[in-house]
Short mmCIF file of C-alpha atoms and ligand atoms in Angstrom, two decimals:
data_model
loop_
_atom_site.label_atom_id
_atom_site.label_comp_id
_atom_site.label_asym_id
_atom_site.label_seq_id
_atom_site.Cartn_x
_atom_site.Cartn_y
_atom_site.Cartn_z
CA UNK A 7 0.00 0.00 0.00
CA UNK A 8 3.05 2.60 0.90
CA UNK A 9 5.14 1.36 -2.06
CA UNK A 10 1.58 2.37 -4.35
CA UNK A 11 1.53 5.50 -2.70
CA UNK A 12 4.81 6.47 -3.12
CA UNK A 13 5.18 5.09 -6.51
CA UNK A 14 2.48 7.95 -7.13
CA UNK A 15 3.52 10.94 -5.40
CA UNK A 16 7.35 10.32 -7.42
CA UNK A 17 5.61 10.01 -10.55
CA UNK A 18 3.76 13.41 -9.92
CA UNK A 19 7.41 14.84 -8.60
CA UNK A 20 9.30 13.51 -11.96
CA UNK A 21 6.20 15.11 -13.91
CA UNK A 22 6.02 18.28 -12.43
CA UNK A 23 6.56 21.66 -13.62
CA UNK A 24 6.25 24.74 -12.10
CA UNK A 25 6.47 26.19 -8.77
CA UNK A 26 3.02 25.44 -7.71
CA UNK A 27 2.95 21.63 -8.33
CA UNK A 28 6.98 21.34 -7.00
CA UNK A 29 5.42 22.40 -3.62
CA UNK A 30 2.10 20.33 -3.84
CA UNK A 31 3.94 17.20 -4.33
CA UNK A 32 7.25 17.96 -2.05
CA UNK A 33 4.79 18.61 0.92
CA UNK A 34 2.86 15.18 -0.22
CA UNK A 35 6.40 13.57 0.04
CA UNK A 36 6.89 14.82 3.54
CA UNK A 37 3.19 14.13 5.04
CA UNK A 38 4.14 10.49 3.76
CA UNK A 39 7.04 10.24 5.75
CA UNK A 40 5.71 11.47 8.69
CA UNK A 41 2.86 9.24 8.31
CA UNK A 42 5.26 5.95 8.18
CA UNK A 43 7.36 7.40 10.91
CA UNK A 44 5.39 9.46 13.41
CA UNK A 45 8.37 11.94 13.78
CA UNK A 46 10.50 9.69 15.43
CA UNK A 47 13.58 11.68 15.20
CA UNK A 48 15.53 12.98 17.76
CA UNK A 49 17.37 17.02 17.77
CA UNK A 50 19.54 16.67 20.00
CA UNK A 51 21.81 14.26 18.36
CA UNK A 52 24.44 16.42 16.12
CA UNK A 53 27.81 15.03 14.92
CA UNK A 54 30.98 17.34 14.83
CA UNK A 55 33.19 16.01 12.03
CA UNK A 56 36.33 17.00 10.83
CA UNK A 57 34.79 19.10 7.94
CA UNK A 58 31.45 20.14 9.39
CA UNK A 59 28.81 19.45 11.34
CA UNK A 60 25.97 16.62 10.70
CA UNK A 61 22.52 17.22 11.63
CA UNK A 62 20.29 15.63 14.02
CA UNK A 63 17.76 13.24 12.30
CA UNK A 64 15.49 15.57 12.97
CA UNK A 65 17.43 18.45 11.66
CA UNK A 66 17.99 16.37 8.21
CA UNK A 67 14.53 14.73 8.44
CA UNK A 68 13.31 18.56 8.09
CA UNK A 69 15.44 19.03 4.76
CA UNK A 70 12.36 17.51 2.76
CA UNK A 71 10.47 20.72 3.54
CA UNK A 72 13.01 23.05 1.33
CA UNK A 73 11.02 22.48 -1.42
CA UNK A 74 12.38 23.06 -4.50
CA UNK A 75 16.02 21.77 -2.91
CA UNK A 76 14.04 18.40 -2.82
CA UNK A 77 12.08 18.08 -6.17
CA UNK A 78 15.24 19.31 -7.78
CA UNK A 79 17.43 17.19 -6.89
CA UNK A 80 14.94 14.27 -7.37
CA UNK A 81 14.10 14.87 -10.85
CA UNK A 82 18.01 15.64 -11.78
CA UNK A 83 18.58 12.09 -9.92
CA UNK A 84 16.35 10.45 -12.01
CA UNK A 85 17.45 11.79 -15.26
CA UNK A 86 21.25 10.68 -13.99
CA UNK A 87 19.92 7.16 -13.48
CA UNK A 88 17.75 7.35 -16.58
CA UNK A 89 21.00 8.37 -18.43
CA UNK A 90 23.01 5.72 -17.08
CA UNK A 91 20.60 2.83 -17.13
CA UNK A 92 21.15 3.61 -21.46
CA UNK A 93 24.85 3.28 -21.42
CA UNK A 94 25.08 0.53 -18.91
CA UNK A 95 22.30 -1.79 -20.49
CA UNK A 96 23.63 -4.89 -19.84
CA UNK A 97 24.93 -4.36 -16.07
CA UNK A 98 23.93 -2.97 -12.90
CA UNK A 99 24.21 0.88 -11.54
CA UNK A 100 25.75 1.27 -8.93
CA UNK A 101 24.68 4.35 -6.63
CA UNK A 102 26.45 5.77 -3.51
CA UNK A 103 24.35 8.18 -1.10
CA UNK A 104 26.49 9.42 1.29
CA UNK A 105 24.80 11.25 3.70
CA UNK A 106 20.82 10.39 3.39
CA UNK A 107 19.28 11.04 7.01
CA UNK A 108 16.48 9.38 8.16
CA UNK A 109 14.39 9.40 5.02
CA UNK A 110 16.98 8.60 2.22
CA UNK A 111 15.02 11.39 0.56
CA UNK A 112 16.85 11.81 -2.89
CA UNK A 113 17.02 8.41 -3.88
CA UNK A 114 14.31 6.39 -2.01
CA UNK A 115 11.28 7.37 -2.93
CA UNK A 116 12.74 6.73 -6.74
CA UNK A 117 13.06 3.11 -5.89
CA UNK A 118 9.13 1.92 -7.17
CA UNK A 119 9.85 3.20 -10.47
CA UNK A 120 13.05 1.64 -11.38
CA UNK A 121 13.66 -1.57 -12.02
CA UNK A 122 14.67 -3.42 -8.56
CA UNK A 123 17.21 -6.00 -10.84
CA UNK A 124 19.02 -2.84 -12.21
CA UNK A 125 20.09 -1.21 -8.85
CA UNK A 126 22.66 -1.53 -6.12
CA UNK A 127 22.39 1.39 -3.73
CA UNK A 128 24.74 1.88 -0.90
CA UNK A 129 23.29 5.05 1.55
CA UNK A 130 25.46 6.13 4.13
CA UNK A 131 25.00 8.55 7.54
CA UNK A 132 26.79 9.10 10.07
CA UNK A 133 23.76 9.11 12.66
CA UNK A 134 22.99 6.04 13.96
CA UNK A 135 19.29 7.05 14.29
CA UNK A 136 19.39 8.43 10.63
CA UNK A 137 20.38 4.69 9.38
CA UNK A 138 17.86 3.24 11.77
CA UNK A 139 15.27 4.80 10.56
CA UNK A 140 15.76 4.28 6.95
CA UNK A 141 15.82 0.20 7.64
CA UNK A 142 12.71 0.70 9.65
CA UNK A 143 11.10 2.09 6.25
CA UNK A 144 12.70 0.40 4.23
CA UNK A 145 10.79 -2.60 5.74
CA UNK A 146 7.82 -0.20 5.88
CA UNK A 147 7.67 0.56 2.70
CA UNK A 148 8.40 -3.51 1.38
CA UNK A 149 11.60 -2.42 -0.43
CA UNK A 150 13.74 -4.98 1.46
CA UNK A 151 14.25 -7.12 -2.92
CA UNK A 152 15.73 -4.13 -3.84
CA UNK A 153 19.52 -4.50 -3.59
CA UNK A 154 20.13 -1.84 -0.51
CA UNK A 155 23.21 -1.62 1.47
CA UNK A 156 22.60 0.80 4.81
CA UNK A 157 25.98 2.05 6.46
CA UNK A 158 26.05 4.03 9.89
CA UNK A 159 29.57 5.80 8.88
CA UNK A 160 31.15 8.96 8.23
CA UNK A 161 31.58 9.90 4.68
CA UNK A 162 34.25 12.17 4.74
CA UNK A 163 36.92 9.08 5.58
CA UNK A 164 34.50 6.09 4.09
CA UNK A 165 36.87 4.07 1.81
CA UNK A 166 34.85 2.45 -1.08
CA UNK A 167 35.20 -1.13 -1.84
CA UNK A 168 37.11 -2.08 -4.44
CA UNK A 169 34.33 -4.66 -6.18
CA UNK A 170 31.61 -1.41 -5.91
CA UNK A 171 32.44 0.61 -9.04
CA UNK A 172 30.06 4.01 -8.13
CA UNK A 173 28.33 5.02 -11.49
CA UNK A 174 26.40 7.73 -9.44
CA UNK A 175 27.12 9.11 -6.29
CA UNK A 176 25.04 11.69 -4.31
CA UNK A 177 25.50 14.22 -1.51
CA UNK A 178 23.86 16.85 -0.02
CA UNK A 179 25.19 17.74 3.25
CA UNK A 180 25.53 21.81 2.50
CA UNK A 181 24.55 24.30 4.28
CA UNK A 182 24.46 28.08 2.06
CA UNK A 183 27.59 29.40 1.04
CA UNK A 184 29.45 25.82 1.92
CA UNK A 185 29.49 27.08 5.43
CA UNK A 186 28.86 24.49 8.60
CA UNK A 187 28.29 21.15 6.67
CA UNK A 188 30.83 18.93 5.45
CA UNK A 189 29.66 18.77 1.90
CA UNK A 190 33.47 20.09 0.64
CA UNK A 191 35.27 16.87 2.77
CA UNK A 192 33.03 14.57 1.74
CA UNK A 193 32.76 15.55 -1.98
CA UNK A 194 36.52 15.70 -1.65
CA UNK A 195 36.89 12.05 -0.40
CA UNK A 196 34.11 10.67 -2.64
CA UNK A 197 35.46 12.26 -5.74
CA UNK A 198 38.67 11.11 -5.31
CA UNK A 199 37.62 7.41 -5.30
CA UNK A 200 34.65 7.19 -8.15
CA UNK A 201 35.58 6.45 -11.49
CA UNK A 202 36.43 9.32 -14.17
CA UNK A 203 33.52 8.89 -15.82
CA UNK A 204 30.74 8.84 -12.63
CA UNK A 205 28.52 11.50 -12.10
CA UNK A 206 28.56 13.40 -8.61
CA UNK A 207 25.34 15.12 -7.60
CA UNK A 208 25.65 17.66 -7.45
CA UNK A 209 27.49 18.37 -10.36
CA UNK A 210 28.43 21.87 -9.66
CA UNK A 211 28.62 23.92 -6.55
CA UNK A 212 29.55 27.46 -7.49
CA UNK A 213 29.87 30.56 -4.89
CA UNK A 214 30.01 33.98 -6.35
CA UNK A 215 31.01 37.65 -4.23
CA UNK A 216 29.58 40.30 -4.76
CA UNK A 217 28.84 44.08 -2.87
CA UNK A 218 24.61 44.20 -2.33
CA UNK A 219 22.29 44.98 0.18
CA UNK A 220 21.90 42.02 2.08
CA UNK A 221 18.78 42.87 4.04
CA UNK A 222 17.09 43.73 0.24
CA UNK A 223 18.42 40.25 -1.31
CA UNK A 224 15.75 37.27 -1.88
CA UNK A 225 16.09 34.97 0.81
CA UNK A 226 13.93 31.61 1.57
CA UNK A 227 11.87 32.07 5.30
CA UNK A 228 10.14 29.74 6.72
CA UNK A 229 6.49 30.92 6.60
CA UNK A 230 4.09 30.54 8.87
CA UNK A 231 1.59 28.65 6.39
CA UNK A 232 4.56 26.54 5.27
CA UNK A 233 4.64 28.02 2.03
CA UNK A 234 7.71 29.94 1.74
CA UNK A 235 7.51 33.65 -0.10
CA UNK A 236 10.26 33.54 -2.82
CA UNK A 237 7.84 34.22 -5.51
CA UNK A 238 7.23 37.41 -3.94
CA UNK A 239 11.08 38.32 -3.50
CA UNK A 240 12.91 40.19 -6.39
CA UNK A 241 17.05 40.74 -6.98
CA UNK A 242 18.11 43.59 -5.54
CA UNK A 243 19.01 45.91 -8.43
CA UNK A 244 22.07 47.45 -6.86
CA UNK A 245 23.79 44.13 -6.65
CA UNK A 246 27.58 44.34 -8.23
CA UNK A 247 28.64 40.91 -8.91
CA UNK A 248 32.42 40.69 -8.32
CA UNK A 249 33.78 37.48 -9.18
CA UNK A 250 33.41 33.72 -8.87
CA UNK A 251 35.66 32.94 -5.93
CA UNK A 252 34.88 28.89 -5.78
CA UNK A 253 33.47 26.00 -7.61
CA UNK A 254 33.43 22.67 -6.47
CA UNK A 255 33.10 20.13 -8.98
CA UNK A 256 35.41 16.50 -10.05
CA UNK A 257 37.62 18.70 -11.15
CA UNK A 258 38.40 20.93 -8.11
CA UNK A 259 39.88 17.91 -6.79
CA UNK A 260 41.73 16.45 -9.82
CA UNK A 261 45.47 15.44 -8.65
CA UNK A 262 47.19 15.54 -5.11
CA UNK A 263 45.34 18.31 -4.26
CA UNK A 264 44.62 17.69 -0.56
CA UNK A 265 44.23 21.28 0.75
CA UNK A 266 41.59 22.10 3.11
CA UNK A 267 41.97 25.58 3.04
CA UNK A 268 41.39 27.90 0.06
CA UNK A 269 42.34 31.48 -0.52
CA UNK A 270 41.33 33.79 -3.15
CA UNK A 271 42.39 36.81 -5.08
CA UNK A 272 42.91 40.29 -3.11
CA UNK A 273 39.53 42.18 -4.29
CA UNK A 274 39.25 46.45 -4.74
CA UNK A 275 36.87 47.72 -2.12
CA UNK A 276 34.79 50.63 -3.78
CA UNK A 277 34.75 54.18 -2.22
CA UNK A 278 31.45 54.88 -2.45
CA UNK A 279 29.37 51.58 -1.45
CA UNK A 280 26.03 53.56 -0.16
CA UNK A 281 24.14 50.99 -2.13
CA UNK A 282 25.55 48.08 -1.78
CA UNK A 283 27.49 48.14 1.46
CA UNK A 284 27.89 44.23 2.15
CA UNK A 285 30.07 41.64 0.97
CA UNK A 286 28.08 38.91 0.81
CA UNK A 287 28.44 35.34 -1.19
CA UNK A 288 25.63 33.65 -3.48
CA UNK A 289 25.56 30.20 -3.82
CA UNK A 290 24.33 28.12 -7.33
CA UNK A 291 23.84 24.55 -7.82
CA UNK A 292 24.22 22.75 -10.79
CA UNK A 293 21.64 19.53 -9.58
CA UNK A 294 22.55 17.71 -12.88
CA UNK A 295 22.82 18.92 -16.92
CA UNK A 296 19.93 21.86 -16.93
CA UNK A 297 18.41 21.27 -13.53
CA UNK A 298 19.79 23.73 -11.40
CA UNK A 299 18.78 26.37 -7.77
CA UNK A 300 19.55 29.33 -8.20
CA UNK A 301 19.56 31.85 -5.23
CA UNK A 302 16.99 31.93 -2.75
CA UNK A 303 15.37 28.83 -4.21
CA UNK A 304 15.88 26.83 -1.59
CA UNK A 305 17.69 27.17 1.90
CA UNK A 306 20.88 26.12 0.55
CA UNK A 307 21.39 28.82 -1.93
CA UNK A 308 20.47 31.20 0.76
CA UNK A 309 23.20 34.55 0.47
CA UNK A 310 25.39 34.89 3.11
CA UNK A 311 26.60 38.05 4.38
CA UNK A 312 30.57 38.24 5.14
CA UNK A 313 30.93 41.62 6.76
CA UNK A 314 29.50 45.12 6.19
CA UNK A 315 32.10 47.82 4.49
CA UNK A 316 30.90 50.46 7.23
CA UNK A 317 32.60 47.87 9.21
CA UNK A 318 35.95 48.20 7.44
CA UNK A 319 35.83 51.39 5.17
CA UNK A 320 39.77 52.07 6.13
CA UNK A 321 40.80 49.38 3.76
CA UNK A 322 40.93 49.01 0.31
CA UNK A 323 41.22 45.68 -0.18
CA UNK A 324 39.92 42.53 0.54
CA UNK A 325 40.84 38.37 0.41
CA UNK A 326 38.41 35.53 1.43
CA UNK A 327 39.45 32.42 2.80
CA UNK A 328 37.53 28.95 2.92
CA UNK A 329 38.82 26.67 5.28
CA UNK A 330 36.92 22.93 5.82
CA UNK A 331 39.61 21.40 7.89
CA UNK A 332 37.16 21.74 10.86
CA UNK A 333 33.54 23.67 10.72
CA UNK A 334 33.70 24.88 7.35
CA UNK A 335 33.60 29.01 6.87
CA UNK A 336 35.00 31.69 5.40
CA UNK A 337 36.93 34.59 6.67
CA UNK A 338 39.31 37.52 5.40
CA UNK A 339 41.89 39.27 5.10
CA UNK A 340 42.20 43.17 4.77
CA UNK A 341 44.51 45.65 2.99
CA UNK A 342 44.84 49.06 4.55
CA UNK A 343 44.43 52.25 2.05
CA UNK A 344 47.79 53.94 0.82
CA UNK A 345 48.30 57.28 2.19
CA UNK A 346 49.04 59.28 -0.66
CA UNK A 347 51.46 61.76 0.33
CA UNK A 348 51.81 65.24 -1.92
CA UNK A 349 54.76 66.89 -2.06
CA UNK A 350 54.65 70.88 -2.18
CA UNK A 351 56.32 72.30 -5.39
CA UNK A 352 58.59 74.49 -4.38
C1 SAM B 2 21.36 18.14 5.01
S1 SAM B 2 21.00 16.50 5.57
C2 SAM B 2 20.28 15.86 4.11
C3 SAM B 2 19.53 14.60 4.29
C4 SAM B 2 19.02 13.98 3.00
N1 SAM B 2 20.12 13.57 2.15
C5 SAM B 2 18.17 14.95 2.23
O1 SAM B 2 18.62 15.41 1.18
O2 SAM B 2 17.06 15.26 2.64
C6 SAM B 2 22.64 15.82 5.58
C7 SAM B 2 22.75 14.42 6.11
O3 SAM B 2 24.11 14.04 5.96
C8 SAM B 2 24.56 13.39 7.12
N2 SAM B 2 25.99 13.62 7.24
C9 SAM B 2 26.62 14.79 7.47
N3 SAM B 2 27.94 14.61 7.57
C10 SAM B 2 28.16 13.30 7.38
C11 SAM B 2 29.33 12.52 7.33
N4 SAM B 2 30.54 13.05 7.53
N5 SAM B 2 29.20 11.20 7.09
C12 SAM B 2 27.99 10.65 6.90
N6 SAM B 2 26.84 11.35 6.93
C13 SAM B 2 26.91 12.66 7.16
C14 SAM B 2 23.78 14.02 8.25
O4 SAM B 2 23.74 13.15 9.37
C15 SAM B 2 22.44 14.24 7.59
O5 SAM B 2 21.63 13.11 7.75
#
């Protein structure tokens, strides 16, 4: 009966589009998970990592109530899948979640419309009550004949088997702007193992700088109907992009490049910055090929306000560092204004 239901709300997901029916059928996904588990979850139960922190069960259990972040990532997940299940017609896909909290929410509810003899999945967490619970509905649901492995382990050291050859692997463990979650270490440590030719989801992760207003930038709040308002929010017009100061993708970590710290270019700070006095970072997501979230779609892709330039209007410069070798953030650096001195002719 749960696998039926399911089976229908991801068929209405994969079918959707436009904003309207992405939040019908995302808030469908999450009263059916709260139906099967009765929020069972607990909050106080964060992991520090090296590389970020891991939510509570309840913390990631929530994550299927940023709706577009979910639907997204679903239908580009699907398409991935769809795409490999061409080229690899005669064998197996092999699919690595790392990271899927208690509801395994970007790949599960995919399982009743894909072939069960096509698919080994291997989901990962680090919280034992996050693996738990996806075994409890797992058996709920009656998906125990599809080929599911459930690990309680933490992704950002798991070592992959030799004999599973990842065609697909999937994390979304970010927080906006790459800050607090360990989506950098364990993208890092997952790319480095899969095959040149896998596909990572998400494909892209780009952050951008630029000088705005942050209080007059779109940002997703939680609303009190449960609807959030970014249809009603508009860019800010004043907004001067700067530069692209990271993107995380396969590449990023090509070679022996083990660094867990990143620093950027030094950056002119302009004189007159009435409006647009923040520095502030923007986060896009390339899900996979043309599905992407752009700002303020989703929690995730949420800007993030660095510091304000009444706060350091004696400098001229500035340099951003991103550092994941323990909570992930960014700070920076400063470079004092020149003193021009004049010299009298005489
Ligand atoms: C933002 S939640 C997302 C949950 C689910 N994938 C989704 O999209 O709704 C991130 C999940 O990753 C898990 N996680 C974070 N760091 C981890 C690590 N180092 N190893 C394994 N799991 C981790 C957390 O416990 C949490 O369940």
């Amino acid at each position: 009966m749960y696998k039926q239901e399911l089976k229908i709300i991801v068929k209405s997901i994969i079918a959707s589009n436009n904003d309207d029916e992405y939040i019908h059928w995302a808030q469908k996904l999450s009263v059916f998970y709260q139906k099967i588990l009765k929020d069972e979850h607990s909050d106080n139960n964060e992991i520090v990592v090296q590389g970020g922190i891991a939510l509570s069960s309840s913390g990631a259990a929530d994550c299927v109530d940023d709706y577009l972040r979910t639907i997204h990532f679903i239908k580009g997940i699907y398409k991935a899948i769809n795409n490999l299940d061409t080229l690899f017609s005669c064998r197996k896909i092999n699919i690595l979640y790392a990271g899927c909290g208690p509801y395994a929410t970007l790949i599960l509810p995919l399982l009743p419309l894909l072939n069960k003899e096509r698919i080994n999945a291997v989901l990962i967490d680090i919280n034992k009550s996050s693996i738990e619970s996806v075994r409890n509905i797992i058996s709920k649901i009656g998906l125990e004949d599809y080929n599911l492995h459930t690990i309680e382990t933490d992704a950002t050291t798991y070592i992959i088997p030799k004999d599973f050859v990842v065609d697909l692997a999937v994390s979304e463990t970010m927080h906006y702007a790459l800050t607090r979650e360990p989506q950098v270490a364990i993208s890092r440590n997952i790319m480095k193992q899969i095959p040149e030719n896998a596909i990572f989801i998400p494909q892209e992760i780009k952050i951008n700088l630029a000088f705005t207003f942050f209080n007059y930038e779109p940002s997703l709040k939680i609303d009190i109907n449960g609807i959030k308002g970014y249809k009603n929010m508009q860019p800010y017009i004043y907004n001067v992009f700067v530069d692209r100061l990271l993107t995380i993708n396969k590449e990023h970590f090509l070679g022996e490049n083990n660094d867990s710290k990143f620093e950027t270019n030094y950056y002119s700070l302009p004189d007159n910055f009435s409006n647009h006095p923040d520095v502030c970072l923007f986060t896009e997501i390339k899900i996979f090929e043309d599905i992407e979230l752009k700002t303020a779609e989703s929690y995730i892709t949420n800007p993030y306000c660095v510091v304000s330039m009444y706060v350091i209007k004696d400098y001229s410069e500035i340099q951003f560092v991103y550092d994941f070798s323990e909570i992930p953030k960014w700070t920076y650096r400063l470079k004092k204004k020149q003193l021009i001195s004049r010299r009298k002719n005489s």
